[in-house]
Short mmCIF file of C-alpha atoms and ligand atoms in Angstrom, two decimals:
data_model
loop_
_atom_site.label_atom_id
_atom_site.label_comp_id
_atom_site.label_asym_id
_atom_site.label_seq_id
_atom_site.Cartn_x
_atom_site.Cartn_y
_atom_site.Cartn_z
CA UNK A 145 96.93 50.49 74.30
CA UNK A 146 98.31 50.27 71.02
CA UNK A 147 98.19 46.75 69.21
CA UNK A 148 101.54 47.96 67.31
CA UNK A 149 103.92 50.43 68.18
CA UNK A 150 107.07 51.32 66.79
CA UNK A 151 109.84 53.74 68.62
CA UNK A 152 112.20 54.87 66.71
CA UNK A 153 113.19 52.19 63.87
CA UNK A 154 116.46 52.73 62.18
CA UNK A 155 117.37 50.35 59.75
CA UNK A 156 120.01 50.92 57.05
CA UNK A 157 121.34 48.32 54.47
CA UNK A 158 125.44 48.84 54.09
CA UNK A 159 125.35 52.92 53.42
CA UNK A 160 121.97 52.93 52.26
CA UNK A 161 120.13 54.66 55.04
CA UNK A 162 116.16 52.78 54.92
CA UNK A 163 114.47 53.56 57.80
CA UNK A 164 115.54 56.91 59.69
CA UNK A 165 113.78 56.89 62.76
CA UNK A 166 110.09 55.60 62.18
CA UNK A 167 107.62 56.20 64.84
CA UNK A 168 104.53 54.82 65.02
CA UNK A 169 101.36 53.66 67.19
CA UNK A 170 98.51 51.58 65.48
CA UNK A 171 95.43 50.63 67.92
CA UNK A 172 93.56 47.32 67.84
CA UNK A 173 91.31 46.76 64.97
CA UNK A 174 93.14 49.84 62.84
CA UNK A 175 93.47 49.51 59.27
CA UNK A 176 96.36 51.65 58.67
CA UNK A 177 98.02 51.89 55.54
CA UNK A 178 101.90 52.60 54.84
CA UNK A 179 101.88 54.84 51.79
CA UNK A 180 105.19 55.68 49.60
CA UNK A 181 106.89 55.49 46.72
CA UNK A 182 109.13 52.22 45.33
CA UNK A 183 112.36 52.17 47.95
CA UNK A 184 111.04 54.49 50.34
CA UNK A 185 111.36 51.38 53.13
CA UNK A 186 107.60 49.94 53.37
CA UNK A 187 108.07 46.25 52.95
CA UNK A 188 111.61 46.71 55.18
CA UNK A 189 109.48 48.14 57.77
CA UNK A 190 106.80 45.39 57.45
CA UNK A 191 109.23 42.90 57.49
CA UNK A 192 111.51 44.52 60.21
CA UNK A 193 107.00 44.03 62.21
CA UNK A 194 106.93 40.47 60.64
CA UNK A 195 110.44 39.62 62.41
CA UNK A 196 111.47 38.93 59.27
CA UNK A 197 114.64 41.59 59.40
CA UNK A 198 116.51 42.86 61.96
CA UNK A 199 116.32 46.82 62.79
CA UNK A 200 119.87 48.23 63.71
CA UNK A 201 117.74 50.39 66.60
CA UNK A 202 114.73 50.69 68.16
CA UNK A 203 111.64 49.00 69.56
CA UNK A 204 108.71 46.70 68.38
CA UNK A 205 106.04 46.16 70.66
CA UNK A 206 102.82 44.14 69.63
CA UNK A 207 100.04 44.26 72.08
CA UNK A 208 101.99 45.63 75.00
CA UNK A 209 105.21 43.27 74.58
CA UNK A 210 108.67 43.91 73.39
CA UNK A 211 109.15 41.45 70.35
CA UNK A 212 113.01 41.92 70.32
CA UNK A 213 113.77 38.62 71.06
CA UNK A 214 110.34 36.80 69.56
CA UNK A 215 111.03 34.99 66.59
CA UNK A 216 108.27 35.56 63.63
CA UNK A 217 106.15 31.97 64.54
CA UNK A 218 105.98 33.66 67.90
CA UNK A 219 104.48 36.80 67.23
CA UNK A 220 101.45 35.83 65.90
CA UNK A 221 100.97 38.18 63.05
CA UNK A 222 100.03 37.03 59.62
CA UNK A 223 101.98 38.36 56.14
CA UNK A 224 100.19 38.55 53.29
CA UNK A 225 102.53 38.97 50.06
CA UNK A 226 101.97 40.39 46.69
CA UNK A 227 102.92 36.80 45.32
CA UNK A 228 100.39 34.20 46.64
CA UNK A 229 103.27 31.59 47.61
CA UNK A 230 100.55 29.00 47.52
CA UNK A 231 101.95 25.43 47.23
CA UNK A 232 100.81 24.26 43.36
CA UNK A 233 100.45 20.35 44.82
CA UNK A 234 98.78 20.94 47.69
CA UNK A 235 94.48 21.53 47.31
CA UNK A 236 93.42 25.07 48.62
CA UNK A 237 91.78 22.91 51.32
CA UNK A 238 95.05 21.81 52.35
CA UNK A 239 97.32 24.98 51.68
CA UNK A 240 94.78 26.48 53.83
CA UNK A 241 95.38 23.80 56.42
CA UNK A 242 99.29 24.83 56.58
CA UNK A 243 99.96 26.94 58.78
CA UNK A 244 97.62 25.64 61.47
CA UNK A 245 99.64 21.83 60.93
CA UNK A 246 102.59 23.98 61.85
CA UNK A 247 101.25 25.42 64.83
CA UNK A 248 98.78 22.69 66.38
CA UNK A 249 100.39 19.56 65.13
CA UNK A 250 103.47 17.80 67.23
CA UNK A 251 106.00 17.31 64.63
CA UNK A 252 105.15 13.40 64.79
CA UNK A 253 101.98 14.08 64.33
CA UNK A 254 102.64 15.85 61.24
CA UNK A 255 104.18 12.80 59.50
CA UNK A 256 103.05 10.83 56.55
CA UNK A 257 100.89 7.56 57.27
CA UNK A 258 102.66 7.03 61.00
CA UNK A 259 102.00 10.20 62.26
CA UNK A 260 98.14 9.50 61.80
CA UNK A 261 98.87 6.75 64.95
CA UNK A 262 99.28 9.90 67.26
CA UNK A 263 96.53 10.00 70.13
CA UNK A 264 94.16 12.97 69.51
CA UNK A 265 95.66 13.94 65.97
CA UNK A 266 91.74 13.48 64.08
CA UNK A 267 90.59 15.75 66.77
CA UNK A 268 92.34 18.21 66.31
CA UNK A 269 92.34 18.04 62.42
CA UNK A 270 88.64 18.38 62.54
CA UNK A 271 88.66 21.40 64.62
CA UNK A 272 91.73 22.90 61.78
CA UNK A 273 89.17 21.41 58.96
CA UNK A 274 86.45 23.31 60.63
CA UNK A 275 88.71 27.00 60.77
CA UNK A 276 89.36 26.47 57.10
CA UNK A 277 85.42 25.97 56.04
CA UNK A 278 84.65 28.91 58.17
CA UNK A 279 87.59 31.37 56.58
CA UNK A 280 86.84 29.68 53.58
CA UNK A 281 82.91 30.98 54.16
CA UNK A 282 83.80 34.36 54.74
CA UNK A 283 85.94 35.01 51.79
CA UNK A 284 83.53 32.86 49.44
CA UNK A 285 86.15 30.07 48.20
CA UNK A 286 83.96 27.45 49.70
CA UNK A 287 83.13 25.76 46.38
CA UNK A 288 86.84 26.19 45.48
CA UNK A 289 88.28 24.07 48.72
CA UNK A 290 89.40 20.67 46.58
CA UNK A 291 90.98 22.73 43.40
CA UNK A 292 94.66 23.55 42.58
CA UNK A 293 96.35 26.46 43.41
CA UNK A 294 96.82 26.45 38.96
CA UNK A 295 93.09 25.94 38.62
CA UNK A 296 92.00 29.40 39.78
CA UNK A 297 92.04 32.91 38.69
CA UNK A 298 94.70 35.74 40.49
CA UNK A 299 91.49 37.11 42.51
CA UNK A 300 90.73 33.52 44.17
CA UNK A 301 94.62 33.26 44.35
CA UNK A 302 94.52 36.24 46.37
CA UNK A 303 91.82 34.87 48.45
CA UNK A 304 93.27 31.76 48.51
CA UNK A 305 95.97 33.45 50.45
CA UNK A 306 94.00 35.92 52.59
CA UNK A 307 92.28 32.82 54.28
CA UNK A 308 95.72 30.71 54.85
CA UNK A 309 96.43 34.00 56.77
CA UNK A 310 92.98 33.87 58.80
CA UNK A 311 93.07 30.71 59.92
CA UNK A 312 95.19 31.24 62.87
CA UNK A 313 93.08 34.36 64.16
CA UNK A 314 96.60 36.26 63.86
CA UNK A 315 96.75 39.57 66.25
CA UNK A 316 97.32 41.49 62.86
CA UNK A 317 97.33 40.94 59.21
CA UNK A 318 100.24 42.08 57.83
CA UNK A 319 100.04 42.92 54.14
CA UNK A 320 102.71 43.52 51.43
CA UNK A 321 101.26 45.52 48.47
CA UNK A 322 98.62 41.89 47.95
CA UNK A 323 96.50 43.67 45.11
CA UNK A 324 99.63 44.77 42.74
CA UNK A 325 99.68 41.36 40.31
CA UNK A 326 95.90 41.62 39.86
CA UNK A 327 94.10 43.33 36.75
CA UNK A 328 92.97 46.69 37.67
CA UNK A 329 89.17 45.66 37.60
CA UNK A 330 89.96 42.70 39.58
CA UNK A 331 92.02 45.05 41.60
CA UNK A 332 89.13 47.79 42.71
CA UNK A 333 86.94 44.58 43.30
CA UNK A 334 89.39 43.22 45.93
CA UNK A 335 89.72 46.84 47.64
CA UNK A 336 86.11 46.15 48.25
CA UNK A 337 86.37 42.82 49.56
CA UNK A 338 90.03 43.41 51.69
CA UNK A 339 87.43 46.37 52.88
CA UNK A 340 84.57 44.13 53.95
CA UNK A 341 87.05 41.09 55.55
CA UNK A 342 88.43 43.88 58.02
CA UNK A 343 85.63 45.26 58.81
CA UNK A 344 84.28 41.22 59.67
CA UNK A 345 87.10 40.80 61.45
CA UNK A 346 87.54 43.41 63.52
CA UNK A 347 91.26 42.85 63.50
CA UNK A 348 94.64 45.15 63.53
CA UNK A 349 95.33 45.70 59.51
CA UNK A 350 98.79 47.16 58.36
CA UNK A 351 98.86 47.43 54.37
CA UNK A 352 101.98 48.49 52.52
CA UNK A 353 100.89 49.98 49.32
CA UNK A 354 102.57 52.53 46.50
CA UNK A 355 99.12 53.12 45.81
CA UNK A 356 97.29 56.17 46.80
CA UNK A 357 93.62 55.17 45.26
CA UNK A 358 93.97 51.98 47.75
CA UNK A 359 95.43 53.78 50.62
CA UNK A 360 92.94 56.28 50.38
CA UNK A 361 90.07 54.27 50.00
CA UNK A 362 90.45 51.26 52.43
CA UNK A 363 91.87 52.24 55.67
CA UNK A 364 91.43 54.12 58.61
CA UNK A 365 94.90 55.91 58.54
CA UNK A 366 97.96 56.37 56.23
CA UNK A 367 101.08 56.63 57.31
CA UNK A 368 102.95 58.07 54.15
CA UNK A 369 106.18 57.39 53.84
CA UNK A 370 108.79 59.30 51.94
CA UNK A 371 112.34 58.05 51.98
CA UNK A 372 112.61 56.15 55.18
CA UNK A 373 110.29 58.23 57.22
CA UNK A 374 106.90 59.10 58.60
CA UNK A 375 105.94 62.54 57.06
CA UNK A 376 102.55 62.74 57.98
CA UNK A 377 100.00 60.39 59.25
CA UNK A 378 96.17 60.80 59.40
CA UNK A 379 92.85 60.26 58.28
CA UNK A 380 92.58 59.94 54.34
CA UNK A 381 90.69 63.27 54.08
CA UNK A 382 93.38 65.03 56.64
CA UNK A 383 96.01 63.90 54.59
CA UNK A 384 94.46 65.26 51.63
CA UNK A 385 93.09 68.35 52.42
CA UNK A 386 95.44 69.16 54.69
CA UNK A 387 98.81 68.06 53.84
CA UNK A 388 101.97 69.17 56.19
CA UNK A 389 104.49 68.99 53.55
CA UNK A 390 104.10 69.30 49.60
CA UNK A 391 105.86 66.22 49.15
CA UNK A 392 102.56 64.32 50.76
CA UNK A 393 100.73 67.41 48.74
CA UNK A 394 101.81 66.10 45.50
CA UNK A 395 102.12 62.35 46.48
CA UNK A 396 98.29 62.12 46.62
CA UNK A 397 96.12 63.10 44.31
CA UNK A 398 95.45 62.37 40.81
CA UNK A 399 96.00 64.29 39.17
CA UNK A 400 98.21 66.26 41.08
CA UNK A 401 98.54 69.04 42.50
CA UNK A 402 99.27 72.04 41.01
CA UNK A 403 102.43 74.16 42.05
CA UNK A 404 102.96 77.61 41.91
CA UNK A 405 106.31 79.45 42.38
CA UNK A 406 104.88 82.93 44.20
CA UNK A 407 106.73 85.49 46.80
CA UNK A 408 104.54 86.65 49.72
CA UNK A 409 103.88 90.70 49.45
CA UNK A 410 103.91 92.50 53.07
CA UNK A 411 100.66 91.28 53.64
CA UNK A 412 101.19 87.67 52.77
CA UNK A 413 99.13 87.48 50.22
CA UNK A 414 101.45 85.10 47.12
CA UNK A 415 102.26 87.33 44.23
CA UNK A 416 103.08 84.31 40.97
CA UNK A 417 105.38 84.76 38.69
CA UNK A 418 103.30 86.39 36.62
CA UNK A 419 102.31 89.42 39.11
CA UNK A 420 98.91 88.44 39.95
CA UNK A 421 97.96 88.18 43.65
CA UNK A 422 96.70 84.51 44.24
CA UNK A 423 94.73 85.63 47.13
CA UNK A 424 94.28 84.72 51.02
CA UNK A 425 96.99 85.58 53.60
CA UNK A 426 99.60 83.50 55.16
CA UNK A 427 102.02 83.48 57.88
CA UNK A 428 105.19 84.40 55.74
CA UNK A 429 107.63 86.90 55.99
CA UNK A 430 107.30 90.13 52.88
CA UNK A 431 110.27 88.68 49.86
CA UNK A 432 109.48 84.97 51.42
CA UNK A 433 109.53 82.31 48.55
CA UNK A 434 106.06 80.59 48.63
CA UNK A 435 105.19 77.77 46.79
CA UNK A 436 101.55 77.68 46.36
CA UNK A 437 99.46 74.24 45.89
CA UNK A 438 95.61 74.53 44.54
CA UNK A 439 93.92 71.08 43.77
CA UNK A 440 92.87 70.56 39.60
CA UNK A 441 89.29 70.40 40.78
CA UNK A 442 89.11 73.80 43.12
CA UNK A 443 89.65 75.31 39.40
CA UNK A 444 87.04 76.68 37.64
CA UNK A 445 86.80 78.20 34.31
CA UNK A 446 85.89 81.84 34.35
CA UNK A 447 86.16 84.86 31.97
CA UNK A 448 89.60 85.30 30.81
CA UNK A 449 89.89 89.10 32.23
CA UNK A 450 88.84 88.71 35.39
CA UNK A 451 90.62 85.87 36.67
CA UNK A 452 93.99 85.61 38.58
CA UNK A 453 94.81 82.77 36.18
CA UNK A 454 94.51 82.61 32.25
CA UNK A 455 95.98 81.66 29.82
CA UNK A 456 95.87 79.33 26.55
CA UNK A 457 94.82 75.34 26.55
CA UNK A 458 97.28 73.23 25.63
CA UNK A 459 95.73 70.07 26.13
CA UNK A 460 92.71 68.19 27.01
CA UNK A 461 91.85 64.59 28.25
CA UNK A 462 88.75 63.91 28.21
CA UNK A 463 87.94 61.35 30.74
CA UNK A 464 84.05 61.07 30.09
CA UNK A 465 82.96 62.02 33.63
CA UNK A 466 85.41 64.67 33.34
CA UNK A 467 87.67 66.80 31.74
CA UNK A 468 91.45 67.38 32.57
CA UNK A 469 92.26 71.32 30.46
CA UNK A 470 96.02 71.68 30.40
CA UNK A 471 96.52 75.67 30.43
CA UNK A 472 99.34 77.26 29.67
CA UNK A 473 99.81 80.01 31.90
CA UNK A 474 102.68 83.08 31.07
CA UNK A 475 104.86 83.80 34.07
CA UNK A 476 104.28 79.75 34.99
CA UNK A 477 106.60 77.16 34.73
CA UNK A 478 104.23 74.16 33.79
CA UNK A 479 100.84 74.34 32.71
CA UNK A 480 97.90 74.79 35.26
CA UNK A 481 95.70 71.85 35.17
CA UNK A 482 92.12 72.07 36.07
CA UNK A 483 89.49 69.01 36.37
CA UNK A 484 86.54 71.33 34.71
CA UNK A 485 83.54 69.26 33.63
CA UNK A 486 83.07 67.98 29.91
CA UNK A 487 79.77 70.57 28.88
CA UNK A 488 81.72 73.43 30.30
CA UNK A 489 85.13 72.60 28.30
CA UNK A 490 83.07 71.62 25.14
CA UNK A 491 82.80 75.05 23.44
CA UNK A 492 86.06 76.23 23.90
CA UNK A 493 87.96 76.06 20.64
CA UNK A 494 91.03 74.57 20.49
CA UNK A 495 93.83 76.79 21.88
CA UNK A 496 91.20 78.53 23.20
CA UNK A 497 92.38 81.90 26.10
CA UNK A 498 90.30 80.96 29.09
CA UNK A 499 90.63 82.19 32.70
CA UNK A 500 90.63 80.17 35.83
CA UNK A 501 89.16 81.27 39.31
CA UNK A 502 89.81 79.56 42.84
CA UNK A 503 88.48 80.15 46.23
CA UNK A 504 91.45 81.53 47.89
CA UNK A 505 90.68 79.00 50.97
CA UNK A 506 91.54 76.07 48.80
CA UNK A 507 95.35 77.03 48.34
CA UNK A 508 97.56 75.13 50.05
CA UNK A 509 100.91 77.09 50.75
CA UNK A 510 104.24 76.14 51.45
CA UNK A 511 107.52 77.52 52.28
CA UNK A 512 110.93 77.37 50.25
CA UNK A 513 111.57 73.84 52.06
CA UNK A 514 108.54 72.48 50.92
CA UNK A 515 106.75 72.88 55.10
CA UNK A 516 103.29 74.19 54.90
CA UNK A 517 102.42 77.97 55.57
CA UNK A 518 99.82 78.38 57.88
CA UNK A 519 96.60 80.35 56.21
CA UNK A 520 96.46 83.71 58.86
CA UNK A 521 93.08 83.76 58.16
CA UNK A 522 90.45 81.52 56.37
CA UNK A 523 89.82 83.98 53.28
CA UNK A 524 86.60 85.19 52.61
CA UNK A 525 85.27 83.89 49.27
CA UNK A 526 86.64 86.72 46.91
CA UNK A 527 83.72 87.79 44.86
CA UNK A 528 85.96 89.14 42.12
CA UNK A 529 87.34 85.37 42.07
CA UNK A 530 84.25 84.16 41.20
N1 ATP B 282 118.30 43.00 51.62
C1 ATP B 282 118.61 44.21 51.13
N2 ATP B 282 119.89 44.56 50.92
C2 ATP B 282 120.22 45.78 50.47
N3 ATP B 282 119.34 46.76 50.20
C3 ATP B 282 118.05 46.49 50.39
C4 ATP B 282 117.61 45.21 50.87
N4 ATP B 282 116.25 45.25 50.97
C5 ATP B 282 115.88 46.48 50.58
N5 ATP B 282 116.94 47.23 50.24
C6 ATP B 282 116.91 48.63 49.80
O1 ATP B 282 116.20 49.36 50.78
C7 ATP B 282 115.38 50.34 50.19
C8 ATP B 282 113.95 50.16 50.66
O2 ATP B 282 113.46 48.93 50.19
P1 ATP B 282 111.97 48.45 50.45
O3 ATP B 282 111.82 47.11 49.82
O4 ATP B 282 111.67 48.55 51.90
O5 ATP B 282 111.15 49.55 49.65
P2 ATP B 282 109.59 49.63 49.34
O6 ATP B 282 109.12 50.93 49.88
O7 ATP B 282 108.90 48.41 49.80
O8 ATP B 282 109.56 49.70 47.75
P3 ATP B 282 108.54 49.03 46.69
O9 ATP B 282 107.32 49.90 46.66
O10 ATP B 282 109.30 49.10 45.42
O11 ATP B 282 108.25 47.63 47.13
C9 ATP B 282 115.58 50.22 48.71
O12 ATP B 282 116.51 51.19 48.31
C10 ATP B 282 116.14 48.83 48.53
O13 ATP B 282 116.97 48.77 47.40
MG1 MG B 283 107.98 46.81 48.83
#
């Protein structure tokens, strides 16, 4: 049974259509991340989850049960935000200790000096003091438990309020893009550790993210999202190597994709702009406007003459590992870039005329509405293609 499942969320804020029919099913323990650019509806959707908004239609069950009429507090999730919202007067010890006074504590018990009169209230602080040390533990604050919020760096921030979420053993974490206010080294560090905590907890992960590098490498699924719906969800590698739709095509990736206006001839073979046959065959009509996607790192350099690409560099970035050639290709509306490494680019003059070579299996075709082709055939590596 799924832990989360979504039917058919429509959510739309005065004439601004945001959701338009999400779908989706997430199974216990899952770490599934909701991919998409700024405003395509990923924190409405987690919120619309969290209980936090209202849908205008459709259904959200968590573990089995309808939550329509469940209040947030009652639906046991945790939210994670990209700002901390730690309280700056409280100790992390104690802003860790929050939302388990809310849950376990009897609102007299939960009042200054009086409220310590209640029968059973040191009990059950010292099993909430004993939840905290144990989160604390696992995310390695431990020495950090009597400090200010204002004493600590963004990462233990960030920790800070990962545990305040653990502590009540939520069904699912619920996370709101938690990495984006961190420094980029900080940030791949965290991936790591977000990584590791699911993994020791075994529990249901949803992570709204813009960013592909964290969708791709943390969780189990991604759901991208492209204005307010579902286009494809999958594996990482599935969604990657085998994209549905060239928006998801050149949504991940970096750096992207490269797009080729081509026709199909009778054998359905794509033709560019520039007359040469790309290779492969695909399920497309002779005349039918193709739009053909091949990866900067299934390029290859190649002699200039014998390659269904070629054409002058324009640019180069070299990123030490690698290098990014910019080539300017006649009969091609922006340059072709290909991920080459940095001893094969180094001779080349500048401006130099160089040729670039594919295996025809690696294109990735789609039609005039941007759906993907279907190859009629996986290609045989073309031996005149390198
Ligand atoms: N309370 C609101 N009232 C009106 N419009 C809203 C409200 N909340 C969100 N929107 C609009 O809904 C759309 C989706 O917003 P949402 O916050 O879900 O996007 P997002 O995918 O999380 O974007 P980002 O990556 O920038 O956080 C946006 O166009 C936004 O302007
Ligand atoms: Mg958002």
């Amino acid at each position: 049974m799924a832990e989360i499942a979504l039917g058919e969320i429509h959510k739309r804020f005065g004439e601004t259509i945001v959701l338009n029919g999400v779908s989706l099913e997430i199974g216990e323990g899952e770490f599934v991340a909701l991919l998409g650019p700024s405003g395509c509806g990923k924190s409405t959707l987690l919120r619309i989850i969290a209980g936090l908004e209202q849908a205008d239609s459709g259904t959200v069950r968590i573990g089995g049960r309808d939550m329509a009429d469940l209040p947030p507090a009652a639906r046991n999730l945790a939210m994670v935000f990209q700002s901390y919202a730690l309280y700056p007067h409280l100790s992390v010890r104690a802003n860790m200790m929050v939302p388990l006074r809310m849950r376990d504590l009897t609102g007299f018990e939960r009042l200054p000096l009086i409220g310590a009169l209640a029968p059973g209230r040191r009990e059950k602080l010292a099993v909430m003091a004993a939840r905290v040390e144990m989160a604390a533990e696992t995310l390695k604050i431990g020495h950090l438990l009597d400090r200010k919020p204002g004493q600590l760096s963004g990462g233990q921030r960030q920790r800070v309020a990962l545990g305040r979420a653990m502590v009540r053993e939520p069904a699912a974490f619920l996370m709101d893009e938690p990495l984006s206010n961190l420094d980029a080294a900080l940030r791949v560090h965290m991936r790591t550790e977000i990584a590791e905590l699911h993994r020791a907890l075994g529990a249901t992960f949803v992570y709204v993210t813009h960013d592909q590098v964290e969708a791709m490498t943390m969780s189990s699924r991604i759901a991208v999202m492209l204005d307010g719906e579902i286009v494809q969800i999958g594996a990482p590698a599935e969604i990657y190597e085998d994209p549905r739709d060239l928006r998801v095509a050149e949504f991940i990736g970096s750096p992207r994709i490269n797009v080729i206006e081509a026709v199909a001839d009778a054998a359905g073979a794509p033709v560019a702009g520039h007359g040469a046959t790309l290779g492969g065959r695909f399920a497309a009509a002779p005349g039918a406007a193709l739009r053909v996607g091949i990866r900067p790192e299934h390029l290859a350099l190649a002699e200039p003459a014998r390659a269904p690409l070629a054409g002058r560099v324009r640019h180069r970035e070299n990123l030490g590992a690698e290098m990014l050639l910019h080539v300017a290709v006649p009969g091609i509306a922006t340059p072709v870039v290909a991920r080459v490494a940095p001893q094969a680019a180094r001779a080349l003059g500048p401006e130099a005329q160089v040729g670039l070579v594919f295996d025809p299996a690696d294109l990735r075709v789609f039609d005039a509405n941007g759906r993907r082709v279907a190859a009629l055939a996986r290609p045989e590596r073309s031996r005149a293609y390198g």
